[in-house]
Every structure is written in C-alpha cells, then in structure tokens.
Coordinates of C-alpha atoms in Angstrom, one line a residue:
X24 CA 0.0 0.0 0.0
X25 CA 1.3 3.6 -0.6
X26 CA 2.0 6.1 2.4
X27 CA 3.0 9.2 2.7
X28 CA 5.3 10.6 5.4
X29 CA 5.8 14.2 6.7
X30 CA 9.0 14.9 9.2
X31 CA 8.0 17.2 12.5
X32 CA 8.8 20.2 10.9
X33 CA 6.4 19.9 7.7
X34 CA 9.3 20.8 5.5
X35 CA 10.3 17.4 4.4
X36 CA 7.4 14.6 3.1
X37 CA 6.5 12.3 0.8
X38 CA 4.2 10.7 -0.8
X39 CA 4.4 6.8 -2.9
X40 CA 6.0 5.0 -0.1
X41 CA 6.0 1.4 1.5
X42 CA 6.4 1.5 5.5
X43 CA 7.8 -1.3 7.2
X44 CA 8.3 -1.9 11.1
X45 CA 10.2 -5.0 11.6
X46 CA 10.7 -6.7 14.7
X47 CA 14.6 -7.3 15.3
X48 CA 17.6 -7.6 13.0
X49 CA 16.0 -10.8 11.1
X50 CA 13.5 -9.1 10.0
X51 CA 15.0 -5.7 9.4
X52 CA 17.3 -7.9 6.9
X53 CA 14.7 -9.5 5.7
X54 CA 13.0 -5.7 4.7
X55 CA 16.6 -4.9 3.1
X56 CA 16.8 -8.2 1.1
X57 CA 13.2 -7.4 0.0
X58 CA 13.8 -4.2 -1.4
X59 CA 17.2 -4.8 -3.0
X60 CA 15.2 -7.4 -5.5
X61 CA 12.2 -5.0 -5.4
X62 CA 14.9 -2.4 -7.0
X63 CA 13.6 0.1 -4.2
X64 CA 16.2 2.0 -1.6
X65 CA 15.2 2.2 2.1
X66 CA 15.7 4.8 4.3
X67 CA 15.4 4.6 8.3
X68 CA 13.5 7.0 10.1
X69 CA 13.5 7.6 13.9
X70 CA 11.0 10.5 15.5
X71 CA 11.1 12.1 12.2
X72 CA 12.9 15.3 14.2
X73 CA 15.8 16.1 12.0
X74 CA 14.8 19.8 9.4
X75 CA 17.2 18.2 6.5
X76 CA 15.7 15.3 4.2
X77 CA 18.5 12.4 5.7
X78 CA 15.2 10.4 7.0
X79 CA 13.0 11.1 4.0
X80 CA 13.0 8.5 1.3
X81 CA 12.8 8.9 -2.2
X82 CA 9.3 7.7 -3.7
X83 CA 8.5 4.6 -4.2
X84 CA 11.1 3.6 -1.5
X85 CA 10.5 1.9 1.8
X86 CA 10.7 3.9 5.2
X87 CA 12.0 1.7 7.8
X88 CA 10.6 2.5 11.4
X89 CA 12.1 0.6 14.5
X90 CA 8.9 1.5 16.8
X91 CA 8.4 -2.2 17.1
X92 CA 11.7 -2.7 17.8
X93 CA 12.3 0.0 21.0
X94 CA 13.1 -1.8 24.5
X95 CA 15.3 -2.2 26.7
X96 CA 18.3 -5.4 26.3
X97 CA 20.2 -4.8 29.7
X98 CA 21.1 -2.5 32.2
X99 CA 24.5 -3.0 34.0
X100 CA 24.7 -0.8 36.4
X101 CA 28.1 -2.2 38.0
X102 CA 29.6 -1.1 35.1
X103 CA 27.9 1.7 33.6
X104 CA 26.5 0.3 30.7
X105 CA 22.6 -0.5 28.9
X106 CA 22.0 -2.0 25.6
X107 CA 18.8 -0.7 24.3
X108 CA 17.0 -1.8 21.2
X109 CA 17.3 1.1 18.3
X110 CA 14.3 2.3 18.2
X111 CA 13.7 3.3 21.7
X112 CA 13.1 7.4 22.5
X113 CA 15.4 9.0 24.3
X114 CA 12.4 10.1 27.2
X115 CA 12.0 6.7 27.9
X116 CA 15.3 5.5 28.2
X117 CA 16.3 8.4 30.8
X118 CA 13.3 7.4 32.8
X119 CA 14.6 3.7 32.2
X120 CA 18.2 5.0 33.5
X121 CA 16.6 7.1 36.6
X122 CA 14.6 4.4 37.9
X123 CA 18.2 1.9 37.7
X124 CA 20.5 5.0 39.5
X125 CA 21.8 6.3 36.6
X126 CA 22.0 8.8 33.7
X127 CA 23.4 9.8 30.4
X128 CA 26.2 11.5 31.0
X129 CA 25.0 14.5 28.9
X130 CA 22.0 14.9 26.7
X131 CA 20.7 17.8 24.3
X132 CA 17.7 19.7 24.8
X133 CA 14.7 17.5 23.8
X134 CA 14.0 13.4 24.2
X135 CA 11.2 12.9 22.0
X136 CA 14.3 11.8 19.0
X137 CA 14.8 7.9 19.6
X138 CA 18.5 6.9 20.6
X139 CA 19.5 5.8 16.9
X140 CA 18.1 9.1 15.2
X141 CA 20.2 11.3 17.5
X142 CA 23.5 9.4 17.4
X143 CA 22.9 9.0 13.5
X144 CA 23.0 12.6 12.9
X145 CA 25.5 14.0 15.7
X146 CA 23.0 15.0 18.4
X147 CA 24.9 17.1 21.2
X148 CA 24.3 19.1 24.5
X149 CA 26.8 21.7 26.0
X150 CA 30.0 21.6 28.1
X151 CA 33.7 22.1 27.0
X152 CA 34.7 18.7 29.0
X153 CA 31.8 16.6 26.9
X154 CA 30.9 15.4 23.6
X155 CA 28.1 14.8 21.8
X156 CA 25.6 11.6 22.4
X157 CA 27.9 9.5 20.4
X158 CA 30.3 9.7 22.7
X159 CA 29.2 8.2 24.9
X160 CA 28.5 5.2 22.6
X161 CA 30.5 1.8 23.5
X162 CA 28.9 -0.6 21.1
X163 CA 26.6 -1.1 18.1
X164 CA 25.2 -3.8 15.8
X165 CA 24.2 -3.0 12.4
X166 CA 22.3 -4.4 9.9
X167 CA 24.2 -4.4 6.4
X168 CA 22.5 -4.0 2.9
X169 CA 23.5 -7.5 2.1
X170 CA 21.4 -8.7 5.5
X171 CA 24.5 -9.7 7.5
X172 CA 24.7 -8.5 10.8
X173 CA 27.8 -7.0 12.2
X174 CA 29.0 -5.9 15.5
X175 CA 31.3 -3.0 16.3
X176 CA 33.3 -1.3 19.3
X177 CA 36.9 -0.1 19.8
X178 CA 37.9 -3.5 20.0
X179 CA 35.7 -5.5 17.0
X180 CA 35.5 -4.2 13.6
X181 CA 37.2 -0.6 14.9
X182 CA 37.1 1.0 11.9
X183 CA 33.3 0.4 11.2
X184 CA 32.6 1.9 14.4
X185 CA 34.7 5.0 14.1
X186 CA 32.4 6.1 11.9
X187 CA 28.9 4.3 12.5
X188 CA 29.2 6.4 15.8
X189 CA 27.4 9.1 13.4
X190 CA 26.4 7.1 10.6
X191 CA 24.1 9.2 9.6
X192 CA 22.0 5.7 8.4
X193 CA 24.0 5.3 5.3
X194 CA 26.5 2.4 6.4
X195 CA 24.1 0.2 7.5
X196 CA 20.6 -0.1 9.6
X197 CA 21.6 -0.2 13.4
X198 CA 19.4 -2.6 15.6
X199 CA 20.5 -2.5 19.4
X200 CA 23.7 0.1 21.2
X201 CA 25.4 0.2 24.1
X202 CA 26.0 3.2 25.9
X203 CA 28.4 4.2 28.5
X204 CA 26.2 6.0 31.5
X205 CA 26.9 7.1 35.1
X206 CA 25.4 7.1 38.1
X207 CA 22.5 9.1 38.3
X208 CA 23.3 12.9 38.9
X209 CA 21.8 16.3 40.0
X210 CA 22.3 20.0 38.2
X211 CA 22.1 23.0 39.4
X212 CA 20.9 25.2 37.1
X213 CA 21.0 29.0 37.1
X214 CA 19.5 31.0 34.7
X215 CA 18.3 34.7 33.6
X216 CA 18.7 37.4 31.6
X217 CA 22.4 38.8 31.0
X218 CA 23.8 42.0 28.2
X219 CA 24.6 40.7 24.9
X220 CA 27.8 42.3 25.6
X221 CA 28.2 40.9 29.1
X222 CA 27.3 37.6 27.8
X223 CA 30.3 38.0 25.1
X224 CA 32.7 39.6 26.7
X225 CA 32.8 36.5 29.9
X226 CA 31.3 33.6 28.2
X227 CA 35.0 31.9 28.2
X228 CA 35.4 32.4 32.1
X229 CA 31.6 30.8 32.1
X230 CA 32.6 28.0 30.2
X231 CA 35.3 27.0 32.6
X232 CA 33.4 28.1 35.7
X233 CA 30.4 25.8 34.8
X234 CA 30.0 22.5 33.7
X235 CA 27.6 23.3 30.8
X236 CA 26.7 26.4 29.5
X237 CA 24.6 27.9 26.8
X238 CA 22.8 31.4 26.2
X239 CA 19.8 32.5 23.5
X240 CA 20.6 35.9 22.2
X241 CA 16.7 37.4 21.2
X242 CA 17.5 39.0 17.8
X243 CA 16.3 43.0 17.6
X244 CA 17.4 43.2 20.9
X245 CA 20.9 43.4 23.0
X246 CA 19.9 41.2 25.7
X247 CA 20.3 37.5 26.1
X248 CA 19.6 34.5 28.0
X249 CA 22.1 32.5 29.9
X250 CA 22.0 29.2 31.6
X251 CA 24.9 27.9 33.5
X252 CA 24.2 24.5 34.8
X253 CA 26.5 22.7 37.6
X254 CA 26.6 19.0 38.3
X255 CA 26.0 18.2 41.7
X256 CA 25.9 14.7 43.6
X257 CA 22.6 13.6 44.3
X258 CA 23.1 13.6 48.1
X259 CA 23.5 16.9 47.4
X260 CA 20.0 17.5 47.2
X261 CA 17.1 18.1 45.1
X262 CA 15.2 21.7 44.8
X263 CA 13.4 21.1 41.8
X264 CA 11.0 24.4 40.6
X265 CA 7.4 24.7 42.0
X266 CA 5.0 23.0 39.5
X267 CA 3.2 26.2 38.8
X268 CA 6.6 27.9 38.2
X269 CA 7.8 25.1 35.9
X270 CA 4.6 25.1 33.9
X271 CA 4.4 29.4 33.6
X272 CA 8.0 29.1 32.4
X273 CA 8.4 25.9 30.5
X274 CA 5.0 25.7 28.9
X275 CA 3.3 29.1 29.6
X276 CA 5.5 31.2 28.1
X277 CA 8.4 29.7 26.2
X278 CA 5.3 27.7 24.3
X279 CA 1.9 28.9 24.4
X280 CA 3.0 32.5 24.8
X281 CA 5.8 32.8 22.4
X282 CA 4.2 30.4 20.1
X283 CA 1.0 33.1 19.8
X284 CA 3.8 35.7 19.0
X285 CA 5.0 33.6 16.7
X286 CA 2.0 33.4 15.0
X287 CA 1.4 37.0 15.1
X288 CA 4.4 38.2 13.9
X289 CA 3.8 35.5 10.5
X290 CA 0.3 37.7 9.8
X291 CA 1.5 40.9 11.2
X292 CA 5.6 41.1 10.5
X293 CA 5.5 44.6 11.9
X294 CA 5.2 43.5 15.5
X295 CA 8.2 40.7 15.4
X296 CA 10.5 43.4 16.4
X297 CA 9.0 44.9 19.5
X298 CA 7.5 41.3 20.4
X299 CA 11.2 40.2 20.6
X300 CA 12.4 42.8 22.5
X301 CA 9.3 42.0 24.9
X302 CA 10.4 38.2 24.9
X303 CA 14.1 39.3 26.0
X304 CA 13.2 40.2 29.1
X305 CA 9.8 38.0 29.7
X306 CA 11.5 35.2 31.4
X307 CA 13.2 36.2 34.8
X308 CA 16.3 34.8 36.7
X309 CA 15.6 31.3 38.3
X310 CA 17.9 28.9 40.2
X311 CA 16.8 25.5 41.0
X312 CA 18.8 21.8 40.8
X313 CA 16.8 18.6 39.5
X314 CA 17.7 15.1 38.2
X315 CA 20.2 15.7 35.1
X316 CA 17.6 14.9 32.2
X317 CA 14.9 17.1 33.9
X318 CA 17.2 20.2 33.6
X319 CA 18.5 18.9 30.3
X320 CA 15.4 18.8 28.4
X321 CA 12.8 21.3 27.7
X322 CA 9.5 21.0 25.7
X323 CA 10.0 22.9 22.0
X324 CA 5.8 22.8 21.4
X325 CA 6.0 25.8 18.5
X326 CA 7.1 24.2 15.4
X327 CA 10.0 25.5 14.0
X328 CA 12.8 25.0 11.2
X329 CA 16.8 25.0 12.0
X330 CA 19.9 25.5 11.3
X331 CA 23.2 24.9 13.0
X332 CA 26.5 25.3 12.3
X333 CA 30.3 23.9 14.0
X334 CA 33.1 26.1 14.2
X335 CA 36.3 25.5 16.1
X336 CA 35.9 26.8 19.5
X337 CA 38.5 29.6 19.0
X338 CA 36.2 31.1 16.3
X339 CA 32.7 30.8 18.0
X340 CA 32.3 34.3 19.5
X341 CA 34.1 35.9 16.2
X342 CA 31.1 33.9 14.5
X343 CA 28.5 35.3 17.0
X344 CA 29.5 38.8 16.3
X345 CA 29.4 39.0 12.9
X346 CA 26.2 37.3 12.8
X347 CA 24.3 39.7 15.4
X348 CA 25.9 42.9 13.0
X349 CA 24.3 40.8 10.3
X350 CA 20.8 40.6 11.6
X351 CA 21.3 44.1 13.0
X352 CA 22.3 45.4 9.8
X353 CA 19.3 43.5 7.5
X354 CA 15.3 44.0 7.0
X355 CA 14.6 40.6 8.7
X356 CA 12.7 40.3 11.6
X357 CA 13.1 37.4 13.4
X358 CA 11.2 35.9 16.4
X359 CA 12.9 33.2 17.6
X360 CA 16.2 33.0 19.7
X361 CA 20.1 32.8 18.5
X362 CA 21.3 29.7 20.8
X363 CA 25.3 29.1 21.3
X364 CA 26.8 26.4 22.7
X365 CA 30.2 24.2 23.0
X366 CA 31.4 21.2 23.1
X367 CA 34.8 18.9 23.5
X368 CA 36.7 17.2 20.4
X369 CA 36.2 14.0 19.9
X370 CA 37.2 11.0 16.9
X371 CA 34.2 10.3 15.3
X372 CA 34.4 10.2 11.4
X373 CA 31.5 12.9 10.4
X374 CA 31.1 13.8 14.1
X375 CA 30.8 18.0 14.0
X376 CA 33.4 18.4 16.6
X377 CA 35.4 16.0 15.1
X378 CA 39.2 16.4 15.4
X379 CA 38.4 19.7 17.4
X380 CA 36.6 21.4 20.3
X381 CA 33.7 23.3 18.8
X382 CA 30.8 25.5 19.3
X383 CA 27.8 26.0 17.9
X384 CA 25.3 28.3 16.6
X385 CA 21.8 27.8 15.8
X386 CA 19.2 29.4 13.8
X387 CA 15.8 29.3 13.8
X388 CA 12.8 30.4 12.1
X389 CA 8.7 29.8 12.2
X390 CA 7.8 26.5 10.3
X391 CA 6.7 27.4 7.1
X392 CA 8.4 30.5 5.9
X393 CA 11.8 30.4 3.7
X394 CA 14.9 30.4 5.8
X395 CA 17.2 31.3 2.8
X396 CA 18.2 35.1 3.3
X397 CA 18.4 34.3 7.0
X398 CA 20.2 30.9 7.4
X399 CA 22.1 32.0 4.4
X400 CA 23.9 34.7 6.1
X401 CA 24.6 31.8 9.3
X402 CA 26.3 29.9 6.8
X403 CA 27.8 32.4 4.7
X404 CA 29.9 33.3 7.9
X405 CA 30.5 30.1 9.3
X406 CA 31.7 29.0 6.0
X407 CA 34.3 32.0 6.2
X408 CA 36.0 29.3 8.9
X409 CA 35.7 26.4 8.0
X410 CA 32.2 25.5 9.6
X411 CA 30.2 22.0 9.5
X412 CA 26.5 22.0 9.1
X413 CA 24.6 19.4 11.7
X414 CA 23.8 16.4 9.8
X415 CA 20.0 16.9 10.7
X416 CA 19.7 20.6 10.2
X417 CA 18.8 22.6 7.1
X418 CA 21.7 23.5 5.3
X419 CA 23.0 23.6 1.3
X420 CA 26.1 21.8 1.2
X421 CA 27.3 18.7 -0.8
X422 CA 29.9 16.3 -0.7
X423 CA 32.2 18.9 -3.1
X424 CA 32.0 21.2 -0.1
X425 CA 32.1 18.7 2.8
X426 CA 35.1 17.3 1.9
X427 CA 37.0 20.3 2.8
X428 CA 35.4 20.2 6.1
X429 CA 36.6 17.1 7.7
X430 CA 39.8 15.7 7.4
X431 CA 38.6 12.1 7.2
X432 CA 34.7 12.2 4.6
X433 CA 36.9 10.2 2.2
X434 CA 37.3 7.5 4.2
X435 CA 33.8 7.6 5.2
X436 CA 32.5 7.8 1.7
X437 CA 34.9 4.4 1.2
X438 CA 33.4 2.7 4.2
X439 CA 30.1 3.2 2.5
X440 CA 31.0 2.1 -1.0
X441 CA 32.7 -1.1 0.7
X442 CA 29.3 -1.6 3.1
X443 CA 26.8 -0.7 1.0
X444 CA 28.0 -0.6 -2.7
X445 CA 24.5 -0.4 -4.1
X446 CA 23.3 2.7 -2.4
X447 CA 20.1 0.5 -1.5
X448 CA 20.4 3.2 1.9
X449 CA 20.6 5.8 -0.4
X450 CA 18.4 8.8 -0.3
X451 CA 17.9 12.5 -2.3
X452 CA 19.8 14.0 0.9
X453 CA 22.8 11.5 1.1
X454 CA 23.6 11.4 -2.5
X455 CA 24.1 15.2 -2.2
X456 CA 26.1 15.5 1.0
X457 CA 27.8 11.7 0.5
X458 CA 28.1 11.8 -3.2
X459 CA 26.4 9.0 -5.4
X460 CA 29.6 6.9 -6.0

C-alpha cells in the first residue's frame, strides 16, 4: 500500500511510499533483502525530528521504522553500561536509567528523538569537557544492505565503528547500542537574563566556571539569555521548581505564549521586532537543581525549522558577532532565539566536533516561511572558517564542499561504497552530501 510521510517540521514529506516496522535484526534484513530485489532503496526514520531530508526516502522507496523494535536489552549498572534496542526514545530511556540510579552522562535539549536518530546525525548538549551523544557510545550492531549482521566497538571491527558512531544511516541499519552512562546525577541550574555584551565579553570564564553552559541571544534586541548549569551529587539534594513555576515558564510562556507571537508576527511582521524585544526580558532569573535529564530537556511545542553550524571553539564568539551585525544590519525580523553552545573534540568520522573542540550556533525560524536570506547569512559566515552543518539541520552543502570540512569524509564515503555498494540506503539527501559513487 502507498503512504505518505511528513518529518515534524512539515518541511520534508513524501508521498508513494512502502512502510515497514520489523521486529529485530532478522526481520529488518529481511525488509533490506526485500527491497534490494524489489529495486527500491530504504531509508530509516526515527521521531522524524531532523529539518534536513537524511530520514525522508525517495518515492517509491521503503521507510523503515524501528517503533516495534524499541526496549530495553540490559542495564549493568556495575559497570555503567545498557543496551537498548534502536528504536527506543530518548524520554523513555532516561526514565529507564533514573529508575536503575543512573544517567546519560550528557544529553541535548529534547528526548522525543529515539537513541539511533540522535546518534545517527550528531545529536549534542553543551559543556567544554563533553561530547556529543555519540560519545558516549560503546557498542553497536548494524544491519548491512546484504542482511549480514555485524558488531562493532573499539575493540571488534574498529574501523566500522569510528564512523557508524554518526552514521548518519547510510552504512548500514543499526538494531541494538550500548551506551556508556553514570550514576545518576543532579544540576544545578542558574538561569536569567544577562547583556549581549556581558554575555560575550565572559562567556570563556563561564565555560570553565560551569559544567555546561549555553545562552539564546533574542534578535532585535541586546539582551540574552544565559543558563549555566553545575553537576551536583545527588546527596547533594534536590530543589526542583514549583509546579506552577515550571509550567508558567516551560509551557506558559516559552510555548503557548511565544508560540501566539509567533503566530502573530507571521500575519503581522510589523510587530516581530517589539514582540522580541518583549520576549528578551519575559522570562526572569531562576535557580533550581533537578535530576540531570529534567534540567537537560525542555519541551520545543512551537514548530519551528533550524539550522546549525560547528566552528572550532577559538572562532565561535568571532562567529556570533558578525552574525548579530548581520541581523542588526538586514530587514529581517526574526522571532525566535540565537542559541550558542560548546562542546569537546572527539574521533568520530563525520562527528561535528570532530578532530576539534567546537561550538555552535543555531538558527531558527517559524515552520513554514523560507529560511534562505536568513540561514544564508549563518552559513555564509561560518563557511568564512571552515564550519560543518549538523547532519539533521537545514543546510545547502554537498559532498564537493564537505570534503573540505573534515579531514577524514573520504574514508567515510569508502566505508560506505565497501558496506553498501549499491546505495540501496541511499536517499535524495545523502547522495548530495555523500556523493552518489
């Protein structure tokens, strides 16, 4: 039967599909086998999160869609380690990990992707001393095009796994992972309103004051938002917000009340300005400390598209300054947030922060406009040094342009012709950023 998909965004969709949810790695070989006679290519697809087209498959292909494949293997707490099938969501496995004593060790800022989607496409949080998701990745089976299933870590099949760690779906389909995790933590988390300037001018002696920090800059506006979170012990204690305070923050205002500017400012542009000036200032200064994930996370409700780009960590306030004369200098009016964060090298193939500590700056605009002149001017100046676009945010390079941004795409792109020679994981997206060949 023909289906039709649409990501969570509503930019990417398709129509003259064939959905498939198989049950384990027999029969998510069996799906691939199936298709590679059928002549069709399959493309897995997590919580359909990601702004790019890397989950979308070409018509007439097969979507592949591990929700019937999305529980828990083992927890070994004794040494820090859970294999989960692929398909579970991230919210359920850190209420999996609470209830056992423990925690990922750092997460980004929603759970609704599963566990395979985020590592696929380089999900990360903030903190100089921590990587991305996939760091924190010890082991991984995948599924290959020709229905064989292999296993990977440091130690078996090394190479595979250096880059499968962000595989970005196109070496092979994985079906369970093992993560690294520790015991269960608390954060104290600080945050309010802070001077652009301010914010600039000590953001490196925040970085190394706090174990992960991040700030929104409101566009139209000089102020920004900064959130300096500290790990603490759980022994420690827990103040966790009020739930009406929680709920007039979290879902009050940063949803249904900026969500109705939102919507505003789409019929009646002339009021994005002043409303973001308004939304600067809306949310006040609040200190609490909570489970890790609880202060982690935070529901995004408005629909939005994204953009976000890497630059070496040496470059990233450069990169924020040009950006903000940019905006400051153009006719756009934009509504939502600037958000900046870091993060620490690591050796993953097509990671972002491969090879160097990073930081990152994202973009964001209501769903349903064109990003073009906006996102455009992100990437035109984080192209200036060298930038890489996150794998599941909108962006307009190809594999010409990519391989000038990390040191090691060729070998990937010869991993993938040795794994999966036919393309048969091929999609629109991936034969523009991985080349067809």
């Amino acid at each position: 039967m023909s289906e039709q998909w649409a990501n969570w965004a509503g930019n990417q969709s398709v129509t003259g599909i064939v959905t498939a949810h198989p049950r384990g790695p027999e029969e998510i070989a069996a799906v691939l086998l199936r298709a590679s006679g059928e002549g069709r290519r399959v493309r897995p697809v997590g919580s359909g999160h990601s702004f790019t087209g890397i989950a979308c498959p070409d018509p007439g292909s097969v979507q592949l869609v591990l929700d019937r494949w999305s529980d828990a293997v083992s927890v070994d707490a004794a040494n820090g380690l859970v294999t989960v099938q692929a398909g579970m969501p991230l919210h359920r496995l850190n209420r999996l990990l609470e209830a056992a004593g423990l925690a990922m060790a750092n997460l980004g800022d929603i759970e609704q992707q599963t566990i395979s989607g985020a590592l696929s496409t380089g999900t990360h949080g903030t903190g100089a001393a921590y990587g991305g998701l996939a760091t924190q990745l010890r082991a991984l089976e995948l599924v290959l095009p020709d229905g064989s299933l292999l296993r990977c870590s440091a130690e078996e099949n090394p190479d595979v796994f250096a880059a499968a760690r962000v595989g970005l779906g196109a070496l092979g389909v994985v079906s369970t992972l093992t993560l690294a995790v520790v015991p269960l933590f608390a954060i104290r988390a600080e945050e309010g309103p802070m001077p652009l300037e301010e914010t600039l001018a000590r953001f490196d002696e925040l970085v190394a004051a706090h174990d992960h920090v991040e700030f929104y800059w409101f566009p139209h506006s000089r102020m920004t938002l900064l959130k300096r979170n500290t790990r603490l012990p759980l022994e420690a204690g827990l103040a966790p917000l009020p739930a009406w305070r929680e709920w007039w923050d979290d879902e009050f205002l940063s949803n249904t009340v900026f969500g109705g500017l939102v919507a505003l400012g789409r019929r009646f542009p002339g009021v994005v300005r002043p409303s973001a000036r308004v939304a600067s200032r809306a949310l006040g200064a609040r200190t609490f400390t909570d489970v890790s994930h609880k202060v982690f996370t935070s529901p995004r409700r408005v629909r939005f598209l994204e953009m976000e780009y890497a630059v070496a960590r040496a470059d990233l306030l450069g990169v924020v300054r040009e950006l903000v004369d940019a905006v400051e200098r153009s006719e756009l009016r934009i509504a939502f947030p600037v958000e900046v964060r870091v993060s620490a090298a690591d050796d993953i193939t097509l990671s972002t922060a491969s090879g160097r500590d990073s930081g990152y700056v994202a973009v964001h605009l209501p769903a349903g406009t064109d990003p073009a002149e906006y996102f455009g001017i992100l990437e035109r100046i984080a192209g200036q040094v060298g930038g890489r676009p996150h794998w599941g945010k909108l962006h307009t390079l190809d594999a010409e342009a990519l391989v000038d941004r990390y040191p090691r795409f060729e070998e990937f792109q010869a991993l993938r012709k040795r794994l999966d020679p036919s393309g048969l994981l091929g999609n629109a997206y991936l034969d523009r950023v991985l080349g067809k060949g």
